PDB file of C-alpha atoms in Angstrom:
ATOM      1  CA  MET A   1      -0.426  12.123  22.413  1.00 57.00           C
ATOM      2  CA  ASP A   2      -2.063  10.113  20.386  1.00 70.00           C
ATOM      3  CA  ALA A   3      -5.146  12.360  20.184  1.00 68.00           C
ATOM      4  CA  ALA A   4      -2.597  15.017  18.997  1.00 82.00           C
ATOM      5  CA  VAL A   5      -1.815  13.061  15.399  1.00 90.00           C
ATOM      6  CA  GLU A   6      -2.995  13.658  12.303  1.00 96.00           C
ATOM      7  CA  ARG A   7      -4.542  10.841  11.210  1.00 97.00           C
ATOM      8  CA  CYS A   8      -5.613   9.394   8.123  1.00 98.00           C
ATOM      9  CA  VAL A   9      -8.637   7.221   8.742  1.00 97.00           C
ATOM     10  CA  THR A  10      -8.836   4.445   6.532  1.00 97.00           C
ATOM     11  CA  GLY A  11     -12.251   4.297   6.553  1.00 95.00           C
ATOM     12  CA  ILE A  12     -11.861  -0.011   7.278  1.00 94.00           C
ATOM     13  CA  GLU A  13     -13.495   0.274  10.937  1.00 85.00           C
ATOM     14  CA  ASN A  14     -11.227  -2.057  13.055  1.00 93.00           C
ATOM     15  CA  LEU A  15      -8.474  -1.444  11.590  1.00 97.00           C
ATOM     16  CA  ASP A  16      -9.315   2.503  12.737  1.00 97.00           C
ATOM     17  CA  ASN A  17      -9.861   1.048  16.260  1.00 96.00           C
ATOM     18  CA  ILE A  18      -6.307  -0.878  15.519  1.00 97.00           C
ATOM     19  CA  LEU A  19      -4.783   1.987  15.161  1.00 97.00           C
ATOM     20  CA  ASN A  20      -6.243   4.421  17.882  1.00 95.00           C
ATOM     21  CA  GLY A  21      -8.122   6.076  14.520  1.00 95.00           C
ATOM     22  CA  GLY A  22      -6.034   5.421  11.687  1.00 97.00           C
ATOM     23  CA  ILE A  23      -2.538   5.296   9.935  1.00 98.00           C
ATOM     24  CA  PRO A  24      -1.158   9.064  11.131  1.00 97.00           C
ATOM     25  CA  LYS A  25      -0.837  11.264   7.922  1.00 97.00           C
ATOM     26  CA  GLY A  26       2.102  10.693   5.543  1.00 97.00           C
ATOM     27  CA  ASN A  27       3.514   8.008   7.013  1.00 98.00           C
ATOM     28  CA  THR A  28       5.045   5.196   4.625  1.00 98.00           C
ATOM     29  CA  VAL A  29       3.482   1.400   5.246  1.00 98.00           C
ATOM     30  CA  LEU A  30       4.538  -1.937   4.269  1.00 98.00           C
ATOM     31  CA  VAL A  31       1.138  -3.888   3.392  1.00 98.00           C
ATOM     32  CA  THR A  32       2.956  -7.858   3.421  1.00 97.00           C
ATOM     33  CA  GLY A  33       2.059 -10.889   2.862  1.00 96.00           C
ATOM     34  CA  SER A  34       2.004 -14.282   0.386  1.00 94.00           C
ATOM     35  CA  CYS A  35      -0.576 -14.573  -1.830  1.00 91.00           C
ATOM     36  CA  GLY A  36      -4.338 -14.789  -2.019  1.00 91.00           C
ATOM     37  CA  THR A  37      -4.453 -12.726   1.649  1.00 95.00           C
ATOM     38  CA  GLY A  38      -5.828  -9.618   0.326  1.00 93.00           C
ATOM     39  CA  LYS A  39      -3.576  -7.039  -0.229  1.00 95.00           C
ATOM     40  CA  THR A  40      -4.526  -5.251  -3.242  1.00 92.00           C
ATOM     41  CA  THR A  41      -8.687  -5.725  -1.844  1.00 92.00           C
ATOM     42  CA  MET A  42      -7.961  -3.824   1.444  1.00 95.00           C
ATOM     43  CA  SER A  43      -5.595  -1.003  -0.597  1.00 96.00           C
ATOM     44  CA  MET A  44      -7.780  -0.771  -2.787  1.00 93.00           C
ATOM     45  CA  GLU A  45     -10.369  -0.123  -0.247  1.00 94.00           C
ATOM     46  CA  PHE A  46      -8.781   2.409   1.190  1.00 97.00           C
ATOM     47  CA  LEU A  47      -8.248   4.358  -1.771  1.00 96.00           C
ATOM     48  CA  VAL A  48     -12.335   4.472  -2.524  1.00 95.00           C
ATOM     49  CA  HIS A  49     -12.812   5.275   1.422  1.00 95.00           C
ATOM     50  CA  GLY A  50     -10.609   8.239   0.343  1.00 97.00           C
ATOM     51  CA  ALA A  51     -12.167   8.992  -2.638  1.00 96.00           C
ATOM     52  CA  LEU A  52     -15.628   9.017  -1.305  1.00 95.00           C
ATOM     53  CA  MET A  53     -14.161  11.487   1.917  1.00 96.00           C
ATOM     54  CA  GLY A  54     -12.875  14.015  -0.626  1.00 96.00           C
ATOM     55  CA  GLU A  55      -9.625  13.018  -1.033  1.00 97.00           C
ATOM     56  CA  THR A  56      -8.073  12.354  -3.942  1.00 98.00           C
ATOM     57  CA  SER A  57      -6.281   9.082  -4.573  1.00 98.00           C
ATOM     58  CA  LEU A  58      -3.784   7.209  -6.263  1.00 97.00           C
ATOM     59  CA  PHE A  59      -3.328   3.817  -7.320  1.00 96.00           C
ATOM     60  CA  LEU A  60       0.102   3.222  -9.130  1.00 96.00           C
ATOM     61  CA  SER A  61       0.163  -0.471 -10.699  1.00 94.00           C
ATOM     62  CA  VAL A  62       3.151  -1.701 -11.299  1.00 93.00           C
ATOM     63  CA  THR A  63       2.767  -5.364 -13.077  1.00 85.00           C
ATOM     64  CA  GLU A  64      -1.093  -5.798 -13.490  1.00 84.00           C
ATOM     65  CA  ALA A  65      -2.717  -3.255 -16.169  1.00 86.00           C
ATOM     66  CA  SER A  66      -5.401  -0.820 -14.012  1.00 84.00           C
ATOM     67  CA  GLU A  67      -8.148  -1.854 -16.542  1.00 83.00           C
ATOM     68  CA  LYS A  68      -8.067  -5.517 -14.933  1.00 84.00           C
ATOM     69  CA  LEU A  69      -7.230  -5.266 -11.807  1.00 81.00           C
ATOM     70  CA  LEU A  70     -11.151  -2.576 -11.587  1.00 80.00           C
ATOM     71  CA  LYS A  71     -12.365  -5.818 -13.269  1.00 77.00           C
ATOM     72  CA  ASN A  72     -11.671  -8.585 -10.926  1.00 74.00           C
ATOM     73  CA  ILE A  73     -11.460  -6.275  -7.877  1.00 74.00           C
ATOM     74  CA  ILE A  74     -14.838  -7.208  -5.375  1.00 67.00           C
ATOM     75  CA  PRO A  75     -17.815  -5.052  -6.841  1.00 78.00           C
ATOM     76  CA  TYR A  76     -18.025  -2.555  -2.811  1.00 83.00           C
ATOM     77  CA  ASP A  77     -21.536  -1.887  -2.353  1.00 86.00           C
ATOM     78  CA  PHE A  78     -20.136   1.271  -2.198  1.00 86.00           C
ATOM     79  CA  PHE A  79     -17.782   2.095  -4.560  1.00 85.00           C
ATOM     80  CA  ASP A  80     -19.466   4.760  -7.109  1.00 85.00           C
ATOM     81  CA  ASP A  81     -18.221   5.408 -10.840  1.00 85.00           C
ATOM     82  CA  SER A  82     -18.610   8.629 -10.116  1.00 90.00           C
ATOM     83  CA  LEU A  83     -15.236   8.736  -8.174  1.00 92.00           C
ATOM     84  CA  ILE A  84     -13.387   8.074 -11.596  1.00 92.00           C
ATOM     85  CA  LYS A  85     -15.063  10.413 -13.588  1.00 92.00           C
ATOM     86  CA  LYS A  86     -14.348  12.844 -11.491  1.00 94.00           C
ATOM     87  CA  GLY A  87     -11.007  12.406 -10.594  1.00 95.00           C
ATOM     88  CA  LYS A  88     -10.971  11.835  -7.354  1.00 96.00           C
ATOM     89  CA  LEU A  89      -9.834   7.916  -7.636  1.00 95.00           C
ATOM     90  CA  ILE A  90      -6.961   7.657 -10.426  1.00 96.00           C
ATOM     91  CA  PHE A  91      -5.236   5.012 -11.391  1.00 95.00           C
ATOM     92  CA  ILE A  92      -2.044   4.891 -13.392  1.00 94.00           C
ATOM     93  CA  ASP A  93      -0.229   2.389 -14.570  1.00 94.00           C
ATOM     94  CA  LEU A  94       3.780   3.077 -13.959  1.00 92.00           C
ATOM     95  CA  PRO A  95       4.816   1.054 -16.871  1.00 89.00           C
ATOM     96  CA  VAL A  96       3.803   4.100 -18.728  1.00 89.00           C
ATOM     97  CA  VAL A  97       5.643   6.489 -16.815  1.00 88.00           C
ATOM     98  CA  TYR A  98       8.810   4.293 -17.137  1.00 87.00           C
ATOM     99  CA  GLU A  99       8.628   4.694 -20.700  1.00 87.00           C
ATOM    100  CA  LEU A 100       7.880   8.276 -20.484  1.00 83.00           C
ATOM    101  CA  PHE A 101      11.259   8.936 -18.522  1.00 80.00           C
ATOM    102  CA  GLY A 102      13.190   6.609 -20.685  1.00 80.00           C
ATOM    103  CA  MET A 103      13.694   4.261 -18.033  1.00 81.00           C
ATOM    104  CA  THR A 104      13.019   0.563 -20.013  1.00 77.00           C
ATOM    105  CA  LYS A 105      16.410  -0.786 -18.814  1.00 77.00           C
ATOM    106  CA  GLY A 106      16.074  -4.530 -16.716  1.00 80.00           C
ATOM    107  CA  GLU A 107      18.189  -2.094 -13.537  1.00 88.00           C
ATOM    108  CA  LEU A 108      17.457   1.172 -12.784  1.00 90.00           C
ATOM    109  CA  ASP A 109      20.197   3.293 -11.808  1.00 92.00           C
ATOM    110  CA  PHE A 110      20.904   6.139  -9.208  1.00 93.00           C
ATOM    111  CA  GLU A 111      19.630   8.457 -12.125  1.00 92.00           C
ATOM    112  CA  ASP A 112      16.123   6.264 -12.552  1.00 92.00           C
ATOM    113  CA  ILE A 113      15.548   6.646  -9.174  1.00 94.00           C
ATOM    114  CA  ASP A 114      16.030  10.423  -8.665  1.00 95.00           C
ATOM    115  CA  LEU A 115      13.926  10.692 -12.257  1.00 93.00           C
ATOM    116  CA  LEU A 116      11.205   7.910 -10.951  1.00 94.00           C
ATOM    117  CA  VAL A 117      10.750   9.502  -7.219  1.00 96.00           C
ATOM    118  CA  LYS A 118      10.768  13.136  -9.458  1.00 95.00           C
ATOM    119  CA  ALA A 119       7.738  11.904 -11.189  1.00 94.00           C
ATOM    120  CA  VAL A 120       6.113  10.145  -8.347  1.00 96.00           C
ATOM    121  CA  SER A 121       6.178  13.752  -6.609  1.00 96.00           C
ATOM    122  CA  ASP A 122       5.123  15.532  -8.972  1.00 96.00           C
ATOM    123  CA  ILE A 123       2.701  13.486  -9.852  1.00 96.00           C
ATOM    124  CA  VAL A 124       1.020  13.215  -5.653  1.00 97.00           C
ATOM    125  CA  ARG A 125       1.634  17.522  -6.247  1.00 97.00           C
ATOM    126  CA  ASP A 126       0.251  18.219  -8.854  1.00 97.00           C
ATOM    127  CA  LEU A 127      -2.738  16.418  -8.632  1.00 97.00           C
ATOM    128  CA  GLY A 128      -3.566  16.988  -4.950  1.00 97.00           C
ATOM    129  CA  ILE A 129      -3.307  13.352  -3.993  1.00 98.00           C
ATOM    130  CA  LYS A 130      -3.662  12.322  -0.243  1.00 98.00           C
ATOM    131  CA  ARG A 131      -3.493   8.851  -0.769  1.00 98.00           C
ATOM    132  CA  LEU A 132      -1.217   6.179  -2.436  1.00 98.00           C
ATOM    133  CA  VAL A 133      -0.976   2.769  -3.260  1.00 97.00           C
ATOM    134  CA  ILE A 134       1.653   1.387  -5.297  1.00 97.00           C
ATOM    135  CA  ASP A 135       1.061  -2.626  -5.769  1.00 93.00           C
ATOM    136  CA  SER A 136       3.638  -3.568  -5.695  1.00 89.00           C
ATOM    137  CA  ILE A 137       6.748  -2.112  -4.422  1.00 94.00           C
ATOM    138  CA  THR A 138       8.251  -6.347  -4.463  1.00 93.00           C
ATOM    139  CA  SER A 139       8.478  -5.931  -8.099  1.00 91.00           C
ATOM    140  CA  VAL A 140      10.055  -2.186  -8.388  1.00 93.00           C
ATOM    141  CA  CYS A 141      12.593  -3.912  -5.605  1.00 92.00           C
ATOM    142  CA  TYR A 142      13.459  -6.438  -9.122  1.00 90.00           C
ATOM    143  CA  GLN A 143      14.065  -3.573 -11.255  1.00 91.00           C
ATOM    144  CA  LEU A 144      16.381  -1.974  -8.674  1.00 92.00           C
ATOM    145  CA  ARG A 145      17.965  -4.612  -6.948  1.00 89.00           C
ATOM    146  CA  THR A 146      20.687  -3.908  -4.507  1.00 93.00           C
ATOM    147  CA  GLU A 147      19.873  -2.794  -1.458  1.00 93.00           C
ATOM    148  CA  GLU A 148      21.523   0.343  -1.554  1.00 95.00           C
ATOM    149  CA  LYS A 149      18.844   1.649  -4.359  1.00 95.00           C
ATOM    150  CA  ILE A 150      15.911  -0.235  -2.665  1.00 95.00           C
ATOM    151  CA  ARG A 151      16.976   1.608   0.529  1.00 95.00           C
ATOM    152  CA  GLN A 152      17.710   5.262  -1.689  1.00 95.00           C
ATOM    153  CA  PHE A 153      14.769   4.616  -2.883  1.00 95.00           C
ATOM    154  CA  ILE A 154      11.924   4.426  -0.707  1.00 95.00           C
ATOM    155  CA  LEU A 155      13.630   6.877   1.776  1.00 96.00           C
ATOM    156  CA  LYS A 156      13.451   9.307  -1.035  1.00 96.00           C
ATOM    157  CA  VAL A 157       9.966   8.265  -1.694  1.00 96.00           C
ATOM    158  CA  GLY A 158       8.773   8.126   1.345  1.00 96.00           C
ATOM    159  CA  LYS A 159       9.964  12.134   2.394  1.00 96.00           C
ATOM    160  CA  SER A 160       8.938  13.723  -0.718  1.00 97.00           C
ATOM    161  CA  LEU A 161       5.395  12.536  -0.292  1.00 97.00           C
ATOM    162  CA  SER A 162       5.674  12.640   3.633  1.00 97.00           C
ATOM    163  CA  GLU A 163       5.947  16.594   2.670  1.00 97.00           C
ATOM    164  CA  TYR A 164       2.913  16.681   0.343  1.00 97.00           C
ATOM    165  CA  GLY A 165       0.839  15.412   3.167  1.00 97.00           C
ATOM    166  CA  CYS A 166       0.293  11.848   1.217  1.00 98.00           C
ATOM    167  CA  THR A 167      -0.588   9.048   2.897  1.00 98.00           C
ATOM    168  CA  THR A 168       1.253   5.982   1.562  1.00 98.00           C
ATOM    169  CA  LEU A 169       0.985   2.009   0.818  1.00 98.00           C
ATOM    170  CA  LEU A 170       3.178   0.213  -0.357  1.00 97.00           C
ATOM    171  CA  VAL A 171       1.980  -3.714  -1.352  1.00 97.00           C
ATOM    172  CA  SER A 172       4.656  -5.950  -0.612  1.00 95.00           C
ATOM    173  CA  GLU A 173       4.665  -9.857  -1.659  1.00 93.00           C
ATOM    174  CA  ILE A 174       6.247 -12.127   0.426  1.00 93.00           C
ATOM    175  CA  SER A 175       6.398 -16.349   0.424  1.00 90.00           C
ATOM    176  CA  PRO A 176       4.178 -17.741   3.224  1.00 86.00           C
ATOM    177  CA  SER A 177       7.304 -19.543   5.032  1.00 85.00           C
ATOM    178  CA  SER A 178       9.195 -16.245   4.922  1.00 86.00           C
ATOM    179  CA  GLU A 179      10.497 -14.813   8.401  1.00 85.00           C
ATOM    180  CA  ARG A 180      11.176 -11.209   6.757  1.00 90.00           C
ATOM    181  CA  TYR A 181       8.340  -8.771   6.178  1.00 91.00           C
ATOM    182  CA  SER A 182       9.675  -7.842   2.810  1.00 91.00           C
ATOM    183  CA  LEU A 183      11.841  -9.600  -0.357  1.00 85.00           C
ATOM    184  CA  TYR A 184      14.929  -8.026   0.847  1.00 88.00           C
ATOM    185  CA  GLY A 185      14.616  -6.668   4.533  1.00 90.00           C
ATOM    186  CA  VAL A 186      15.017  -3.059   3.652  1.00 92.00           C
ATOM    187  CA  GLU A 187      11.272  -2.180   2.925  1.00 93.00           C
ATOM    188  CA  GLU A 188      10.533  -2.716   6.293  1.00 94.00           C
ATOM    189  CA  ALA A 189      13.200  -0.994   8.575  1.00 93.00           C
ATOM    190  CA  ILE A 190      12.196   1.865   6.429  1.00 94.00           C
ATOM    191  CA  ALA A 191       8.855   1.517   6.067  1.00 96.00           C
ATOM    192  CA  ASP A 192       7.397   3.602   9.223  1.00 97.00           C
ATOM    193  CA  GLY A 193       4.180   0.947   9.669  1.00 97.00           C
ATOM    194  CA  ILE A 194       3.693  -2.845   8.697  1.00 98.00           C
ATOM    195  CA  ILE A 195       0.509  -4.329   8.266  1.00 98.00           C
ATOM    196  CA  LEU A 196       1.101  -8.532   8.097  1.00 97.00           C
ATOM    197  CA  MET A 197      -1.542 -10.607   6.428  1.00 97.00           C
ATOM    198  CA  GLY A 198      -1.946 -13.827   5.922  1.00 95.00           C
ATOM    199  CA  ASN A 199      -3.434 -17.237   5.370  1.00 93.00           C
ATOM    200  CA  LEU A 200      -4.375 -19.841   8.084  1.00 91.00           C
ATOM    201  CA  GLN A 201      -5.379 -23.284   8.325  1.00 88.00           C
ATOM    202  CA  ARG A 202      -8.075 -24.191  10.402  1.00 83.00           C
ATOM    203  CA  ARG A 203     -10.121 -26.854  10.787  1.00 81.00           C
ATOM    204  CA  GLY A 204      -9.871 -27.474   6.523  1.00 81.00           C
ATOM    205  CA  ASP A 205     -10.672 -23.916   6.430  1.00 87.00           C
ATOM    206  CA  LEU A 206      -8.416 -21.486   5.265  1.00 90.00           C
ATOM    207  CA  LEU A 207      -8.515 -17.970   6.926  1.00 94.00           C
ATOM    208  CA  ARG A 208      -7.473 -14.495   6.020  1.00 96.00           C
ATOM    209  CA  THR A 209      -5.343 -12.876   8.893  1.00 96.00           C
ATOM    210  CA  LEU A 210      -4.347  -9.450   9.218  1.00 97.00           C
ATOM    211  CA  GLN A 211      -1.886  -7.901  12.011  1.00 97.00           C
ATOM    212  CA  VAL A 212      -0.367  -4.340  12.549  1.00 98.00           C
ATOM    213  CA  VAL A 213       3.584  -5.335  14.039  1.00 97.00           C
ATOM    214  CA  LYS A 214       4.295  -1.710  14.032  1.00 97.00           C
ATOM    215  CA  MET A 215       3.467   1.750  13.123  1.00 98.00           C
ATOM    216  CA  ARG A 216       5.536   4.973  14.466  1.00 96.00           C
ATOM    217  CA  GLY A 217       2.959   8.071  15.550  1.00 96.00           C
ATOM    218  CA  THR A 218       0.738   5.585  17.687  1.00 96.00           C
ATOM    219  CA  SER A 219       0.063   3.435  20.212  1.00 95.00           C
ATOM    220  CA  HIS A 220      -1.685   0.341  18.868  1.00 96.00           C
ATOM    221  CA  SER A 221      -2.872  -3.340  19.288  1.00 95.00           C
ATOM    222  CA  ARG A 222      -0.639  -5.712  17.784  1.00 95.00           C
ATOM    223  CA  ALA A 223      -3.469  -9.235  18.041  1.00 95.00           C
ATOM    224  CA  LYS A 224      -3.826 -11.217  15.444  1.00 95.00           C
ATOM    225  CA  TYR A 225      -7.588 -10.095  13.626  1.00 97.00           C
ATOM    226  CA  VAL A 226      -8.903 -12.385  11.222  1.00 96.00           C
ATOM    227  CA  LEU A 227     -10.195 -10.955   8.002  1.00 95.00           C
ATOM    228  CA  ASP A 228     -12.793 -11.676   5.723  1.00 94.00           C
ATOM    229  CA  LEU A 229     -13.532  -9.513   1.867  1.00 92.00           C
ATOM    230  CA  THR A 230     -17.183  -8.988   1.051  1.00 92.00           C
ATOM    231  CA  PRO A 231     -18.971  -6.577  -0.610  1.00 90.00           C
ATOM    232  CA  SER A 232     -19.788  -3.950   2.486  1.00 91.00           C
ATOM    233  CA  GLY A 233     -16.039  -4.040   2.646  1.00 92.00           C
ATOM    234  CA  VAL A 234     -13.210  -5.603   4.994  1.00 94.00           C
ATOM    235  CA  LEU A 235     -14.590  -7.283   7.497  1.00 95.00           C
ATOM    236  CA  LEU A 236     -11.722  -7.979  10.415  1.00 96.00           C
ATOM    237  CA  VAL A 237     -12.796  -9.566  14.210  1.00 94.00           C
ATOM    238  CA  PRO A 238     -10.301 -10.604  16.631  1.00 93.00           C
ATOM    239  CA  LEU A 239      -8.939 -14.379  15.735  1.00 89.00           C
ATOM    240  CA  LEU A 240      -9.792 -16.139  19.196  1.00 78.00           C
ATOM    241  CA  LYS A 241      -7.493 -18.982  20.424  1.00 59.00           C
TER     242      LYS A 241
END
């Protein structure tokens, strides 16, 4: 059954091995973890590899301006500026979308949710986006505030983007001591997959770790891996006991 599943190959070699070939195409995946665990960097690499494979990829930045984000990201050896110039790798600041549609209130209502889902879906359809990162979904949830509205937004946007064949990563921020995978606990229940990233203290060093908690549509390893961020990309090796 796994062999018949159409995959979105992440380009991060060991992650694709963990997922038995890649993320099932059209899935909405929660990339979650505390500060400094590499969530944004890994998500960016996912987009860059997609663009290099000819897939139009989009980064929706919720809190940080795209220009600042690009300056602070690891300078990958395989990154090519022409990907941006050719429109294969696109950056949009979500606050600009908010202003465009008059969603300037501190709290979004149900009508705003429908407008936001339509705006994101229209961008994905019109530009032919096949890979999308929203960084962070936590910041969007702060403006939704209630579990009901968060559930409606993630369900609607996930369904709409899946119909366009778009594979989506939702970056979620949690505290190191959190027993949940998301701020409200709603996001993790609705998402098709959860990639948990963390920090592990060992012998005076702070190691980054990655673990695929769930992924609908494919068998996968649930083992914990050590993650290193390098100019050659994300490196993953099994965590030795």
